[in-house]
Amino acid sequence: VQLQASGGGLVQAGGSLRLSCILSGRTFSMYVMGWFRQAPGKEREFVAGISRGGGSTYYADSVQGRFTISRDNTKDTLYLQMNSLNAEDTAVYYCAARRDYVSVGTRKYEYDYWGQGTQVTVSS
């Protein structure tokens, strides 16, 4: 399984970005997917997760109401729409895939495959 994340960049506070993550090598719809992020000097933290069919989503409290996770199983692609960005959202964002489970995980160890990360920088 390979995950390729893209869409990061530099944005002003209050702006928006949409991240994408393409899974290749296996059937995308069989994986629970998640987004994590890691800011300099901090642990990697859960941002959002989505079930295999897309019917269930989970968010960290810090992004609830501002970020939206979605997936298109016909395109093998995961998305993260990020609105109302602030400086605290600055981090490297990683997509991750969880195999053999139905439930969405919120912990790093629950995910089996990781993308390379895409940098998001929010200027204040």
PDB file of C-alpha atoms in Angstrom:
ATOM      1  CA  VAL A   1       0.000   0.000   0.000  1.00  0.00           C
ATOM      2  CA  GLN A   2       1.238   3.468  -0.886  1.00  0.00           C
ATOM      3  CA  LEU A   3      -0.258   6.754   0.221  1.00  0.00           C
ATOM      4  CA  GLN A   4       0.498  10.025  -1.528  1.00  0.00           C
ATOM      5  CA  ALA A   5      -0.639  13.229   0.165  1.00  0.00           C
ATOM      6  CA  SER A   6      -0.784  16.606  -1.528  1.00  0.00           C
ATOM      7  CA  GLY A   7      -2.396  20.012  -1.279  1.00  0.00           C
ATOM      8  CA  GLY A   8      -0.418  21.643   1.486  1.00  0.00           C
ATOM      9  CA  GLY A   9       0.973  25.135   1.252  1.00  0.00           C
ATOM     10  CA  LEU A  10       1.150  28.587   2.769  1.00  0.00           C
ATOM     11  CA  VAL A  11      -2.117  30.321   3.611  1.00  0.00           C
ATOM     12  CA  GLN A  12      -3.131  33.349   5.629  1.00  0.00           C
ATOM     13  CA  ALA A  13      -5.063  32.995   8.848  1.00  0.00           C
ATOM     14  CA  GLY A  14      -8.748  32.618   8.111  1.00  0.00           C
ATOM     15  CA  GLY A  15      -8.067  30.980   4.773  1.00  0.00           C
ATOM     16  CA  SER A  16      -8.759  27.502   3.452  1.00  0.00           C
ATOM     17  CA  LEU A  17      -6.903  24.548   1.985  1.00  0.00           C
ATOM     18  CA  ARG A  18      -7.938  21.121   0.754  1.00  0.00           C
ATOM     19  CA  LEU A  19      -5.618  18.184   1.222  1.00  0.00           C
ATOM     20  CA  SER A  20      -5.825  15.038  -0.872  1.00  0.00           C
ATOM     21  CA  CYS A  21      -4.413  11.568  -0.368  1.00  0.00           C
ATOM     22  CA  ILE A  22      -4.383   8.837  -2.989  1.00  0.00           C
ATOM     23  CA  LEU A  23      -4.045   5.191  -1.986  1.00  0.00           C
ATOM     24  CA  SER A  24      -2.538   2.727  -4.436  1.00  0.00           C
ATOM     25  CA  GLY A  25      -1.685  -0.934  -4.315  1.00  0.00           C
ATOM     26  CA  ARG A  26      -4.848  -2.169  -2.652  1.00  0.00           C
ATOM     27  CA  THR A  27      -8.590  -1.588  -2.680  1.00  0.00           C
ATOM     28  CA  PHE A  28      -9.131   1.828  -1.143  1.00  0.00           C
ATOM     29  CA  SER A  29     -12.659   1.116   0.044  1.00  0.00           C
ATOM     30  CA  MET A  30     -11.400  -1.634   2.364  1.00  0.00           C
ATOM     31  CA  TYR A  31      -9.502   0.826   4.567  1.00  0.00           C
ATOM     32  CA  VAL A  32     -10.558   3.113   7.344  1.00  0.00           C
ATOM     33  CA  MET A  33      -8.708   6.365   6.714  1.00  0.00           C
ATOM     34  CA  GLY A  34      -7.431   9.145   8.892  1.00  0.00           C
ATOM     35  CA  TRP A  35      -5.546  12.422   8.941  1.00  0.00           C
ATOM     36  CA  PHE A  36      -2.935  13.220  11.566  1.00  0.00           C
ATOM     37  CA  ARG A  37      -0.646  16.192  11.983  1.00  0.00           C
ATOM     38  CA  GLN A  38       2.647  16.954  13.650  1.00  0.00           C
ATOM     39  CA  ALA A  39       3.827  20.407  14.583  1.00  0.00           C
ATOM     40  CA  PRO A  40       7.509  21.125  15.340  1.00  0.00           C
ATOM     41  CA  GLY A  41       8.478  19.756  18.722  1.00  0.00           C
ATOM     42  CA  LYS A  42       5.126  18.067  19.274  1.00  0.00           C
ATOM     43  CA  GLU A  43       3.729  14.578  19.045  1.00  0.00           C
ATOM     44  CA  ARG A  44       1.791  13.470  15.999  1.00  0.00           C
ATOM     45  CA  GLU A  45      -1.893  13.959  16.770  1.00  0.00           C
ATOM     46  CA  PHE A  46      -5.179  12.756  15.381  1.00  0.00           C
ATOM     47  CA  VAL A  47      -7.104  15.256  13.267  1.00  0.00           C
ATOM     48  CA  ALA A  48      -9.960  13.354  11.616  1.00  0.00           C
ATOM     49  CA  GLY A  49     -11.023   9.865  10.612  1.00  0.00           C
ATOM     50  CA  ILE A  50     -13.570   8.315   8.292  1.00  0.00           C
ATOM     51  CA  SER A  51     -15.107   4.882   7.973  1.00  0.00           C
ATOM     52  CA  ARG A  52     -14.699   2.710   4.908  1.00  0.00           C
ATOM     53  CA  GLY A  53     -17.978   3.756   3.327  1.00  0.00           C
ATOM     54  CA  GLY A  54     -17.719   7.344   4.495  1.00  0.00           C
ATOM     55  CA  GLY A  55     -20.806   7.197   6.671  1.00  0.00           C
ATOM     56  CA  SER A  56     -18.989   7.827   9.950  1.00  0.00           C
ATOM     57  CA  THR A  57     -16.537  10.621  10.652  1.00  0.00           C
ATOM     58  CA  TYR A  58     -14.642  11.706  13.764  1.00  0.00           C
ATOM     59  CA  TYR A  59     -12.776  14.893  14.541  1.00  0.00           C
ATOM     60  CA  ALA A  60     -10.396  16.216  17.122  1.00  0.00           C
ATOM     61  CA  ASP A  61     -12.007  18.892  19.249  1.00  0.00           C
ATOM     62  CA  SER A  62      -9.519  21.444  17.955  1.00  0.00           C
ATOM     63  CA  VAL A  63     -10.775  21.123  14.349  1.00  0.00           C
ATOM     64  CA  GLN A  64     -14.433  20.251  14.876  1.00  0.00           C
ATOM     65  CA  GLY A  65     -16.610  22.577  12.834  1.00  0.00           C
ATOM     66  CA  ARG A  66     -13.705  23.870  10.736  1.00  0.00           C
ATOM     67  CA  PHE A  67     -12.371  20.757   9.012  1.00  0.00           C
ATOM     68  CA  THR A  68     -14.261  18.184   6.956  1.00  0.00           C
ATOM     69  CA  ILE A  69     -12.950  14.744   6.067  1.00  0.00           C
ATOM     70  CA  SER A  70     -14.386  12.925   3.080  1.00  0.00           C
ATOM     71  CA  ARG A  71     -13.503  10.199   0.625  1.00  0.00           C
ATOM     72  CA  ASP A  72     -14.268   9.203  -2.926  1.00  0.00           C
ATOM     73  CA  ASN A  73     -13.992   5.442  -3.226  1.00  0.00           C
ATOM     74  CA  THR A  74     -14.332   5.624  -7.013  1.00  0.00           C
ATOM     75  CA  LYS A  75     -11.150   7.715  -7.147  1.00  0.00           C
ATOM     76  CA  ASP A  76      -9.239   6.003  -4.311  1.00  0.00           C
ATOM     77  CA  THR A  77      -8.876   9.427  -2.729  1.00  0.00           C
ATOM     78  CA  LEU A  78      -9.192  10.866   0.762  1.00  0.00           C
ATOM     79  CA  TYR A  79      -9.766  14.580   1.363  1.00  0.00           C
ATOM     80  CA  LEU A  80      -9.461  17.058   4.181  1.00  0.00           C
ATOM     81  CA  GLN A  81     -11.165  20.402   3.670  1.00  0.00           C
ATOM     82  CA  MET A  82      -9.694  22.901   6.114  1.00  0.00           C
ATOM     83  CA  ASN A  83     -11.451  26.223   6.702  1.00  0.00           C
ATOM     84  CA  SER A  84     -10.869  29.099   9.111  1.00  0.00           C
ATOM     85  CA  LEU A  85      -7.243  28.125   9.471  1.00  0.00           C
ATOM     86  CA  ASN A  86      -5.178  29.619  12.261  1.00  0.00           C
ATOM     87  CA  ALA A  87      -1.520  29.548  13.242  1.00  0.00           C
ATOM     88  CA  GLU A  88      -2.083  26.565  15.539  1.00  0.00           C
ATOM     89  CA  ASP A  89      -2.982  24.473  12.477  1.00  0.00           C
ATOM     90  CA  THR A  90       0.561  24.815  11.140  1.00  0.00           C
ATOM     91  CA  ALA A  91       2.004  21.310  10.888  1.00  0.00           C
ATOM     92  CA  VAL A  92       2.926  18.493   8.583  1.00  0.00           C
ATOM     93  CA  TYR A  93      -0.254  16.612   7.754  1.00  0.00           C
ATOM     94  CA  TYR A  94      -0.209  12.855   7.222  1.00  0.00           C
ATOM     95  CA  CYS A  95      -2.829  10.555   5.800  1.00  0.00           C
ATOM     96  CA  ALA A  96      -3.051   7.039   7.184  1.00  0.00           C
ATOM     97  CA  ALA A  97      -4.837   3.795   6.405  1.00  0.00           C
ATOM     98  CA  ARG A  98      -6.155   1.198   8.828  1.00  0.00           C
ATOM     99  CA  ARG A  99      -6.693  -2.336   7.609  1.00  0.00           C
ATOM    100  CA  ASP A 100      -8.959  -5.105   8.816  1.00  0.00           C
ATOM    101  CA  TYR A 101     -11.154  -2.936  11.019  1.00  0.00           C
ATOM    102  CA  VAL A 102     -14.531  -1.313  10.691  1.00  0.00           C
ATOM    103  CA  SER A 103     -14.243   1.286  13.431  1.00  0.00           C
ATOM    104  CA  VAL A 104     -12.368   4.549  13.024  1.00  0.00           C
ATOM    105  CA  GLY A 105      -9.240   4.784  15.146  1.00  0.00           C
ATOM    106  CA  THR A 106      -7.920   7.926  16.771  1.00  0.00           C
ATOM    107  CA  ARG A 107      -4.493   6.649  17.853  1.00  0.00           C
ATOM    108  CA  LYS A 108      -1.350   6.412  15.762  1.00  0.00           C
ATOM    109  CA  TYR A 109      -0.751   2.743  16.530  1.00  0.00           C
ATOM    110  CA  GLU A 110      -4.146   1.823  15.093  1.00  0.00           C
ATOM    111  CA  TYR A 111      -3.027   2.752  11.570  1.00  0.00           C
ATOM    112  CA  ASP A 112      -0.897   0.512   9.408  1.00  0.00           C
ATOM    113  CA  TYR A 113       0.154   2.672   6.466  1.00  0.00           C
ATOM    114  CA  TRP A 114       1.261   6.291   6.295  1.00  0.00           C
ATOM    115  CA  GLY A 115       1.774   8.869   3.602  1.00  0.00           C
ATOM    116  CA  GLN A 116       4.846  11.051   3.374  1.00  0.00           C
ATOM    117  CA  GLY A 117       3.205  14.162   4.769  1.00  0.00           C
ATOM    118  CA  THR A 118       2.374  17.555   3.327  1.00  0.00           C
ATOM    119  CA  GLN A 119       3.312  20.847   4.984  1.00  0.00           C
ATOM    120  CA  VAL A 120       0.607  23.321   5.951  1.00  0.00           C
ATOM    121  CA  THR A 121       1.765  26.732   7.109  1.00  0.00           C
ATOM    122  CA  VAL A 122      -0.685  29.356   8.327  1.00  0.00           C
ATOM    123  CA  SER A 123       0.602  32.891   8.601  1.00  0.00           C
ATOM    124  CA  SER A 124      -0.956  35.201  11.164  1.00  0.00           C
TER     125      SER A 124
END
